[in-house]
Amino acid sequence: MADADRAPDPRRAQSAREFIAALQALKDWSRLTYRELAARADAVGDILPRSTIANMLGRTTLPREELVAAFVRACGAGPAELTVWLAVRKDLATRAAEPGAGPLAEAAADATSVEPLEHGSPAPPTVPTASRTPEASPRRSRTRMPSAVLALTAAVAATATVLVWRASDDGGGEGDGLGRKGGSAAVSSDGPAPAPAPVPGKYRIRAVHSSLCLSERPQDKIAWVYQAPCEEVFPSFSLKRLDDGLWRIATLHPEHGLGCSGIMGQSKAEGAWLGDDYCESRGAGEEFRLEAVDRPTKGFRLRPAHTGQCLGLPDGTTRRWAHVVQLPCRSGAPGQVFRFDPVGSGAKEEPSGPKEEFSGAKEEPSGAKG
């Protein structure tokens, strides 16, 4: 395919200004007017007024995620390209939020900033989601990404110092003994871990500090993974053993079929979200090491193989429908320890590992409304 036939690639953008320039280049590539873009977006249920497009392209700060998604779709980019655009935007937002980010700092408020809305347009959702293009991707974010997408990490993380994973305070990282071959679960240097290693099978994956379980939200149009009441878990989750002591978190969606949980875009960013997509679409971003720990409570840490960080809930939040993200592993930190509740044939089963009271949570009880 000639270069002129390819949509512009945003992965070279290293600032909000350069990202906006890439969006302008995408519009130029589409050869569509503001009116035509707005009409294409409206046809698939997106909200993209002409004035909003003009305001977005005239800004120097990052636009909202759902606005980027609607614009990229309207320009004619496919689902795989959309995944790249959203991953680059999130990485830039993460960099901007770090102290001392310089000119990018004004973009740190991107999660709460609001683009001008025309009269009659609904307010943006609390949790950013991207809209669906039915003819392009009936599987929400589950579209198989080409190998170029799997190279996103190297292209983006090489320019972002905050995206390089930091070794944890208890020796976390690839050099902490977790790379031993043949083991089903590593043992943390925190001390002995009496919780038995899981076996492959179906589980509810429970965050011990909140007693909530990993789940998608059915109405979301991108399959992010949250902590949610365990009785509302969707879809079903299971553990599958891989080589070299690695595991895969597999999902079985009633509409989209088999999938895997992983760090979207194989991002190395601290705070990158966990989501579900087709298996093998994110390389090592969907491979995990299970590390048995006994503090702050007994259970397992789930460590993405491509970073060595830990899945967790920011600041140990117990809020329902909080995003599961990757964070630097911290010894004794709440929100980074999980248990596996076996799912049998209709019978309730006890969680793997003994049940105990967790005293580290500092927010509302898990039963409180989020």
CSV table of C-alpha atoms in Angstrom, one decimal:
chain,number,residue,atom,x,y,z
A,1,MET,CA,0.0,0.0,0.0
A,2,ALA,CA,1.4,3.5,-0.9
A,3,ASP,CA,2.2,5.8,2.0
A,4,ALA,CA,-0.5,8.2,0.7
A,5,ASP,CA,-3.1,5.5,1.3
A,6,ARG,CA,-2.2,5.0,4.9
A,7,ALA,CA,-3.7,7.1,7.7
A,8,PRO,CA,-1.2,9.3,9.6
A,9,ASP,CA,0.6,7.5,12.5
A,10,PRO,CA,0.4,9.4,15.9
A,11,ARG,CA,3.2,7.4,17.6
A,12,ARG,CA,5.8,10.1,16.9
A,13,ALA,CA,3.8,12.7,18.9
A,14,GLN,CA,5.8,13.6,22.0
A,15,SER,CA,3.6,16.4,23.2
A,16,ALA,CA,-0.1,17.5,23.2
A,17,ARG,CA,0.7,20.0,20.5
A,18,GLU,CA,2.2,17.3,18.3
A,19,PHE,CA,-0.8,15.1,19.0
A,20,ILE,CA,-3.1,17.8,17.8
A,21,ALA,CA,-1.0,18.3,14.7
A,22,ALA,CA,-1.4,14.5,14.0
A,23,LEU,CA,-5.1,14.9,14.4
A,24,GLN,CA,-5.1,17.7,11.8
A,25,ALA,CA,-3.0,15.5,9.5
A,26,LEU,CA,-5.6,12.8,9.9
A,27,LYS,CA,-8.4,15.2,8.9
A,28,ASP,CA,-6.3,16.3,5.9
A,29,TRP,CA,-5.8,12.6,4.9
A,30,SER,CA,-9.5,12.0,5.1
A,31,ARG,CA,-10.3,14.9,2.8
A,32,LEU,CA,-13.5,15.4,4.7
A,33,THR,CA,-15.0,18.7,5.7
A,34,TYR,CA,-16.2,19.5,9.3
A,35,ARG,CA,-19.7,19.1,8.1
A,36,GLU,CA,-19.0,15.7,6.6
A,37,LEU,CA,-17.1,14.5,9.7
A,38,ALA,CA,-20.0,15.5,11.9
A,39,ALA,CA,-22.4,13.7,9.6
A,40,ARG,CA,-20.3,10.5,9.6
A,41,ALA,CA,-20.0,10.5,13.4
A,42,ASP,CA,-23.8,11.1,13.8
A,43,ALA,CA,-24.5,8.1,11.5
A,44,VAL,CA,-22.8,5.7,14.0
A,45,GLY,CA,-24.1,7.4,17.2
A,46,ASP,CA,-21.1,9.5,18.0
A,47,ILE,CA,-21.5,13.2,19.0
A,48,LEU,CA,-19.0,15.3,17.1
A,49,PRO,CA,-20.4,18.8,16.3
A,50,ARG,CA,-18.5,20.9,13.7
A,51,SER,CA,-17.6,23.6,16.3
A,52,THR,CA,-16.2,20.9,18.6
A,53,ILE,CA,-13.9,19.6,15.9
A,54,ALA,CA,-12.7,23.2,15.2
A,55,ASN,CA,-12.1,23.9,18.8
A,56,MET,CA,-10.2,20.6,19.3
A,57,LEU,CA,-7.9,21.2,16.4
A,58,GLY,CA,-7.3,24.8,17.6
A,59,ARG,CA,-6.2,23.7,21.1
A,60,THR,CA,-2.8,22.9,22.5
A,61,THR,CA,-4.0,20.5,25.2
A,62,LEU,CA,-5.1,16.9,24.8
A,63,PRO,CA,-8.8,16.4,23.9
A,64,ARG,CA,-11.0,14.0,25.8
A,65,GLU,CA,-10.6,10.3,25.0
A,66,GLU,CA,-14.2,9.9,23.6
A,67,LEU,CA,-13.7,12.9,21.4
A,68,VAL,CA,-10.5,11.5,19.9
A,69,ALA,CA,-12.2,8.2,19.3
A,70,ALA,CA,-15.2,9.8,17.6
A,71,PHE,CA,-13.0,12.0,15.4
A,72,VAL,CA,-10.6,9.1,14.4
A,73,ARG,CA,-13.5,6.9,13.5
A,74,ALA,CA,-15.2,9.7,11.5
A,75,CYS,CA,-11.9,10.2,9.5
A,76,GLY,CA,-12.1,6.6,8.4
A,77,ALA,CA,-9.3,5.0,10.5
A,78,GLY,CA,-9.9,1.3,11.4
A,79,PRO,CA,-10.3,-0.3,14.8
A,80,ALA,CA,-6.6,-1.2,15.1
A,81,GLU,CA,-5.5,2.4,14.2
A,82,LEU,CA,-8.0,3.7,16.8
A,83,THR,CA,-6.4,1.5,19.5
A,84,VAL,CA,-3.0,3.2,18.6
A,85,TRP,CA,-4.5,6.7,18.8
A,86,LEU,CA,-6.1,6.1,22.2
A,87,ALA,CA,-2.9,4.4,23.6
A,88,VAL,CA,-0.7,7.3,22.5
A,89,ARG,CA,-3.2,9.8,23.9
A,90,LYS,CA,-3.2,8.0,27.3
A,91,ASP,CA,0.6,7.8,27.4
A,92,LEU,CA,0.9,11.5,26.7
A,93,ALA,CA,-1.7,12.3,29.4
A,94,THR,CA,0.2,10.1,31.9
A,95,ARG,CA,3.4,11.9,31.1
A,96,ALA,CA,1.7,15.3,31.5
A,97,ALA,CA,0.4,14.4,34.9
A,98,GLU,CA,3.8,13.8,36.4
A,99,PRO,CA,5.4,16.7,38.4
A,100,GLY,CA,7.8,18.8,36.4
A,101,ALA,CA,6.2,17.9,33.1
A,102,GLY,CA,6.9,21.4,31.8
A,103,PRO,CA,4.8,22.6,28.9
A,104,LEU,CA,2.8,19.4,28.9
A,105,ALA,CA,1.6,20.0,32.5
A,106,GLU,CA,-1.6,21.8,31.3
A,107,ALA,CA,-2.7,18.6,29.7
A,108,ALA,CA,-2.7,16.9,33.1
A,109,ALA,CA,-6.3,17.9,33.6
A,110,ASP,CA,-7.3,16.1,30.5
A,111,ALA,CA,-9.3,13.6,32.5
A,112,THR,CA,-11.6,16.4,33.8
A,113,SER,CA,-11.3,19.0,31.1
A,114,VAL,CA,-14.3,19.5,29.0
A,115,GLU,CA,-14.4,20.4,25.3
A,116,PRO,CA,-17.0,23.0,24.4
A,117,LEU,CA,-20.3,21.3,23.8
A,118,GLU,CA,-23.0,22.5,21.6
A,119,HIS,CA,-26.5,23.1,23.1
A,120,GLY,CA,-28.3,19.8,23.5
A,121,SER,CA,-25.1,17.7,23.7
A,122,PRO,CA,-24.9,15.4,26.7
A,123,ALA,CA,-22.2,15.9,29.3
A,124,PRO,CA,-19.2,13.5,29.0
A,125,PRO,CA,-19.4,10.3,31.0
A,126,THR,CA,-17.5,10.0,34.3
A,127,VAL,CA,-15.4,7.1,33.0
A,128,PRO,CA,-14.1,7.8,29.5
A,129,THR,CA,-15.2,5.3,26.9
A,130,ALA,CA,-15.0,5.3,23.2
A,131,SER,CA,-18.1,4.9,21.0
A,132,ARG,CA,-18.6,1.9,18.7
A,133,THR,CA,-18.6,1.9,14.9
A,134,PRO,CA,-20.9,-1.0,14.1
A,135,GLU,CA,-19.7,-1.6,10.6
A,136,ALA,CA,-16.1,-1.4,11.6
A,137,SER,CA,-16.0,-3.3,14.9
A,138,PRO,CA,-18.9,-5.1,16.4
A,139,ARG,CA,-16.5,-6.5,19.0
A,140,ARG,CA,-15.9,-3.3,20.9
A,141,SER,CA,-12.2,-3.1,21.3
A,142,ARG,CA,-11.7,-6.8,20.3
A,143,THR,CA,-10.2,-6.3,16.9
A,144,ARG,CA,-7.0,-8.1,16.1
A,145,MET,CA,-4.2,-5.6,15.9
A,146,PRO,CA,-1.4,-5.8,13.4
A,147,SER,CA,2.2,-6.2,14.4
A,148,ALA,CA,2.7,-2.5,14.1
A,149,VAL,CA,0.4,-2.0,17.1
A,150,LEU,CA,2.6,-4.3,19.2
A,151,ALA,CA,5.5,-2.0,18.5
A,152,LEU,CA,3.7,0.9,20.1
A,153,THR,CA,5.4,0.4,23.4
A,154,ALA,CA,8.9,0.9,22.0
A,155,ALA,CA,7.8,3.9,19.9
A,156,VAL,CA,6.1,5.7,22.8
A,157,ALA,CA,7.9,4.6,25.9
A,158,ALA,CA,11.4,5.3,24.6
A,159,THR,CA,10.6,9.0,24.8
A,160,ALA,CA,8.8,9.1,28.1
A,161,THR,CA,10.9,8.7,31.3
A,162,VAL,CA,7.8,8.2,33.3
A,163,LEU,CA,6.7,5.2,31.2
A,164,VAL,CA,9.7,3.1,32.1
A,165,TRP,CA,8.7,0.8,34.9
A,166,ARG,CA,10.4,1.5,38.2
A,167,ALA,CA,11.7,-1.3,40.4
A,168,SER,CA,9.6,-1.8,43.4
A,169,ASP,CA,10.8,-1.0,46.9
A,170,ASP,CA,10.8,-4.7,47.7
A,171,GLY,CA,13.1,-5.7,44.9
A,172,GLY,CA,10.4,-5.9,42.2
A,173,GLY,CA,11.4,-6.2,38.6
A,174,GLU,CA,12.7,-8.7,36.2
A,175,GLY,CA,15.8,-9.3,38.4
A,176,ASP,CA,14.0,-10.3,41.6
A,177,GLY,CA,13.9,-14.0,41.0
A,178,LEU,CA,10.5,-14.1,39.3
A,179,GLY,CA,11.9,-15.3,36.0
A,180,ARG,CA,12.6,-18.8,37.1
A,181,LYS,CA,11.3,-21.4,34.6
A,182,GLY,CA,8.9,-24.1,35.3
A,183,GLY,CA,7.2,-22.5,38.4
A,184,SER,CA,3.5,-21.9,38.4
A,185,ALA,CA,3.7,-19.1,41.0
A,186,ALA,CA,6.7,-17.3,42.3
A,187,VAL,CA,7.1,-16.6,46.0
A,188,SER,CA,7.7,-13.0,47.0
A,189,SER,CA,10.7,-12.0,49.1
A,190,ASP,CA,8.2,-10.7,51.6
A,191,GLY,CA,8.1,-14.1,53.3
A,192,PRO,CA,6.4,-17.4,53.0
A,193,ALA,CA,3.1,-17.4,51.2
A,194,PRO,CA,0.7,-20.1,52.4
A,195,ALA,CA,-1.9,-19.5,49.8
A,196,PRO,CA,-1.9,-22.5,47.5
A,197,ALA,CA,-0.9,-21.9,43.8
A,198,PRO,CA,-4.0,-22.0,41.6
A,199,VAL,CA,-4.5,-24.6,38.9
A,200,PRO,CA,-5.8,-23.7,35.4
A,201,GLY,CA,-9.6,-23.2,35.4
A,202,LYS,CA,-12.4,-20.8,35.8
A,203,TYR,CA,-12.2,-18.2,38.6
A,204,ARG,CA,-13.5,-15.0,39.9
A,205,ILE,CA,-10.4,-12.9,40.5
A,206,ARG,CA,-11.0,-11.0,43.7
A,207,ALA,CA,-9.1,-7.9,45.0
A,208,VAL,CA,-8.5,-8.9,48.6
A,209,HIS,CA,-8.6,-5.3,50.1
A,210,SER,CA,-12.0,-4.6,48.6
A,211,SER,CA,-13.5,-8.1,48.2
A,212,LEU,CA,-14.5,-6.9,44.7
A,213,CYS,CA,-13.8,-8.9,41.5
A,214,LEU,CA,-12.3,-8.2,38.1
A,215,SER,CA,-15.1,-7.5,35.6
A,216,GLU,CA,-15.9,-5.7,32.4
A,217,ARG,CA,-18.8,-3.3,32.4
A,218,PRO,CA,-21.3,-4.7,29.8
A,219,GLN,CA,-22.4,-1.3,28.6
A,220,ASP,CA,-18.9,0.0,27.9
A,221,LYS,CA,-17.8,0.1,24.3
A,222,ILE,CA,-14.2,-0.5,25.1
A,223,ALA,CA,-13.7,-3.6,27.2
A,224,TRP,CA,-11.8,-2.1,30.2
A,225,VAL,CA,-11.5,-4.2,33.3
A,226,TYR,CA,-12.7,-2.8,36.7
A,227,GLN,CA,-13.3,-4.1,40.2
A,228,ALA,CA,-17.0,-4.8,40.7
A,229,PRO,CA,-19.3,-6.8,42.9
A,230,CYS,CA,-18.4,-10.4,42.4
A,231,GLU,CA,-22.0,-11.4,41.7
A,232,GLU,CA,-21.9,-9.0,38.7
A,233,VAL,CA,-18.8,-10.4,37.1
A,234,PHE,CA,-18.9,-10.2,33.3
A,235,PRO,CA,-17.8,-12.1,31.2
A,236,SER,CA,-16.3,-15.3,32.7
A,237,PHE,CA,-12.6,-15.3,33.6
A,238,SER,CA,-10.2,-18.2,33.7
A,239,LEU,CA,-6.5,-18.9,34.2
A,240,LYS,CA,-4.4,-20.6,31.5
A,241,ARG,CA,-0.9,-21.8,32.1
A,242,LEU,CA,1.8,-20.7,29.6
A,243,ASP,CA,5.5,-21.6,29.4
A,244,ASP,CA,8.2,-20.3,31.7
A,245,GLY,CA,5.9,-19.9,34.7
A,246,LEU,CA,3.6,-17.4,32.9
A,247,TRP,CA,-0.1,-17.3,33.0
A,248,ARG,CA,-2.9,-15.8,30.8
A,249,ILE,CA,-6.1,-14.4,32.1
A,250,ALA,CA,-8.6,-15.6,29.5
A,251,THR,CA,-12.2,-14.4,29.0
A,252,LEU,CA,-15.2,-15.9,27.3
A,253,HIS,CA,-17.6,-13.3,26.1
A,254,PRO,CA,-21.2,-14.4,25.2
A,255,GLU,CA,-21.1,-12.3,22.0
A,256,HIS,CA,-17.4,-11.7,21.2
A,257,GLY,CA,-16.1,-15.1,22.1
A,258,LEU,CA,-12.6,-15.9,23.4
A,259,GLY,CA,-10.4,-13.1,24.6
A,260,CYS,CA,-7.6,-12.2,27.0
A,261,SER,CA,-7.0,-9.5,29.6
A,262,GLY,CA,-3.9,-7.4,29.1
A,263,ILE,CA,-2.4,-4.0,29.3
A,264,MET,CA,-3.9,-2.1,26.3
A,265,GLY,CA,-1.3,-1.3,23.6
A,266,GLN,CA,1.3,-3.2,25.6
A,267,SER,CA,1.9,0.2,27.3
A,268,LYS,CA,4.7,0.5,29.9
A,269,ALA,CA,3.1,3.5,31.5
A,270,GLU,CA,2.5,3.6,35.2
A,271,GLY,CA,-1.3,3.7,35.5
A,272,ALA,CA,-2.0,2.0,32.1
A,273,TRP,CA,-5.4,0.4,32.2
A,274,LEU,CA,-6.2,-3.3,32.0
A,275,GLY,CA,-8.6,-4.3,29.2
A,276,ASP,CA,-9.9,-7.3,27.3
A,277,ASP,CA,-9.2,-7.9,23.6
A,278,TYR,CA,-8.4,-10.8,21.3
A,279,CYS,CA,-5.6,-13.0,22.6
A,280,GLU,CA,-2.1,-12.5,21.2
A,281,SER,CA,-3.0,-8.9,20.2
A,282,ARG,CA,-0.7,-7.3,22.9
A,283,GLY,CA,2.2,-9.7,23.2
A,284,ALA,CA,3.7,-9.9,26.7
A,285,GLY,CA,1.2,-7.3,27.8
A,286,GLU,CA,-1.3,-10.1,28.3
A,287,GLU,CA,1.1,-12.5,30.1
A,288,PHE,CA,1.4,-12.5,33.9
A,289,ARG,CA,3.5,-13.9,36.7
A,290,LEU,CA,1.6,-14.9,39.8
A,291,GLU,CA,3.6,-13.9,42.9
A,292,ALA,CA,2.5,-15.4,46.2
A,293,VAL,CA,2.6,-12.9,49.1
A,294,ASP,CA,1.5,-12.9,52.7
A,295,ARG,CA,1.4,-9.1,53.3
A,296,PRO,CA,-0.5,-7.0,53.6
A,297,THR,CA,-2.6,-10.1,53.3
A,298,LYS,CA,-2.3,-13.6,51.8
A,299,GLY,CA,-2.8,-13.9,48.1
A,300,PHE,CA,-1.1,-13.2,44.8
A,301,ARG,CA,0.3,-10.2,43.0
A,302,LEU,CA,-0.4,-10.3,39.2
A,303,ARG,CA,2.7,-8.9,37.4
A,304,PRO,CA,2.5,-8.1,33.6
A,305,ALA,CA,5.5,-9.8,32.0
A,306,HIS,CA,6.4,-6.9,29.8
A,307,THR,CA,7.0,-4.5,32.7
A,308,GLY,CA,7.3,-6.4,35.9
A,309,GLN,CA,4.9,-4.0,37.6
A,310,CYS,CA,1.8,-5.1,39.5
A,311,LEU,CA,-1.9,-5.0,38.7
A,312,GLY,CA,-3.7,-3.0,41.3
A,313,LEU,CA,-6.2,-0.4,42.3
A,314,PRO,CA,-4.8,3.1,42.7
A,315,ASP,CA,-4.3,4.1,46.3
A,316,GLY,CA,-6.0,0.9,47.4
A,317,THR,CA,-9.4,2.3,46.4
A,318,THR,CA,-12.4,0.2,47.4
A,319,ARG,CA,-14.7,2.1,45.0
A,320,ARG,CA,-16.9,0.0,42.8
A,321,TRP,CA,-16.0,0.2,39.1
A,322,ALA,CA,-12.6,1.6,39.6
A,323,HIS,CA,-10.2,0.8,36.8
A,324,VAL,CA,-7.6,-2.0,37.3
A,325,VAL,CA,-4.2,-0.6,36.3
A,326,GLN,CA,-0.5,-1.5,36.4
A,327,LEU,CA,1.5,0.2,39.1
A,328,PRO,CA,5.0,-0.2,40.6
A,329,CYS,CA,4.9,-3.1,43.1
A,330,ARG,CA,4.9,-1.9,46.7
A,331,SER,CA,5.5,-4.2,49.6
A,332,GLY,CA,2.4,-4.1,51.9
A,333,ALA,CA,0.5,-1.8,49.5
A,334,PRO,CA,-3.3,-2.3,49.6
A,335,GLY,CA,-4.9,-2.9,46.2
A,336,GLN,CA,-2.2,-5.1,44.7
A,337,VAL,CA,-3.2,-8.5,46.2
A,338,PHE,CA,-5.7,-10.9,44.6
A,339,ARG,CA,-7.2,-14.2,45.2
A,340,PHE,CA,-8.8,-16.7,42.9
A,341,ASP,CA,-12.3,-17.9,43.7
A,342,PRO,CA,-12.9,-21.2,41.8
A,343,VAL,CA,-16.1,-21.2,39.7
A,344,GLY,CA,-17.7,-24.6,39.8
A,345,SER,CA,-20.8,-26.1,38.2
A,346,GLY,CA,-23.3,-23.9,40.0
A,347,ALA,CA,-22.0,-24.5,43.5
A,348,LYS,CA,-20.4,-21.8,45.6
A,349,GLU,CA,-16.8,-22.5,46.4
A,350,GLU,CA,-14.4,-21.0,48.9
A,351,PRO,CA,-11.7,-18.6,47.6
A,352,SER,CA,-8.2,-19.9,47.1
A,353,GLY,CA,-6.3,-19.1,50.3
A,354,PRO,CA,-7.8,-18.6,53.7
A,355,LYS,CA,-10.2,-15.8,54.3
A,356,GLU,CA,-9.0,-13.1,56.7
A,357,GLU,CA,-9.8,-9.6,57.7
A,358,PHE,CA,-7.9,-6.9,55.8
A,359,SER,CA,-7.2,-3.8,57.8
A,360,GLY,CA,-5.3,-1.8,55.2
A,361,ALA,CA,-8.3,-0.4,53.2
A,362,LYS,CA,-8.8,3.2,53.9
A,363,GLU,CA,-12.0,3.9,52.0
A,364,GLU,CA,-15.6,3.0,52.2
A,365,PRO,CA,-16.7,-0.6,52.7
A,366,SER,CA,-16.9,-2.6,49.5
A,367,GLY,CA,-20.7,-2.7,49.8
A,368,ALA,CA,-21.0,1.1,49.6
A,369,LYS,CA,-22.3,2.6,46.5
A,370,GLY,CA,-19.5,3.9,44.2
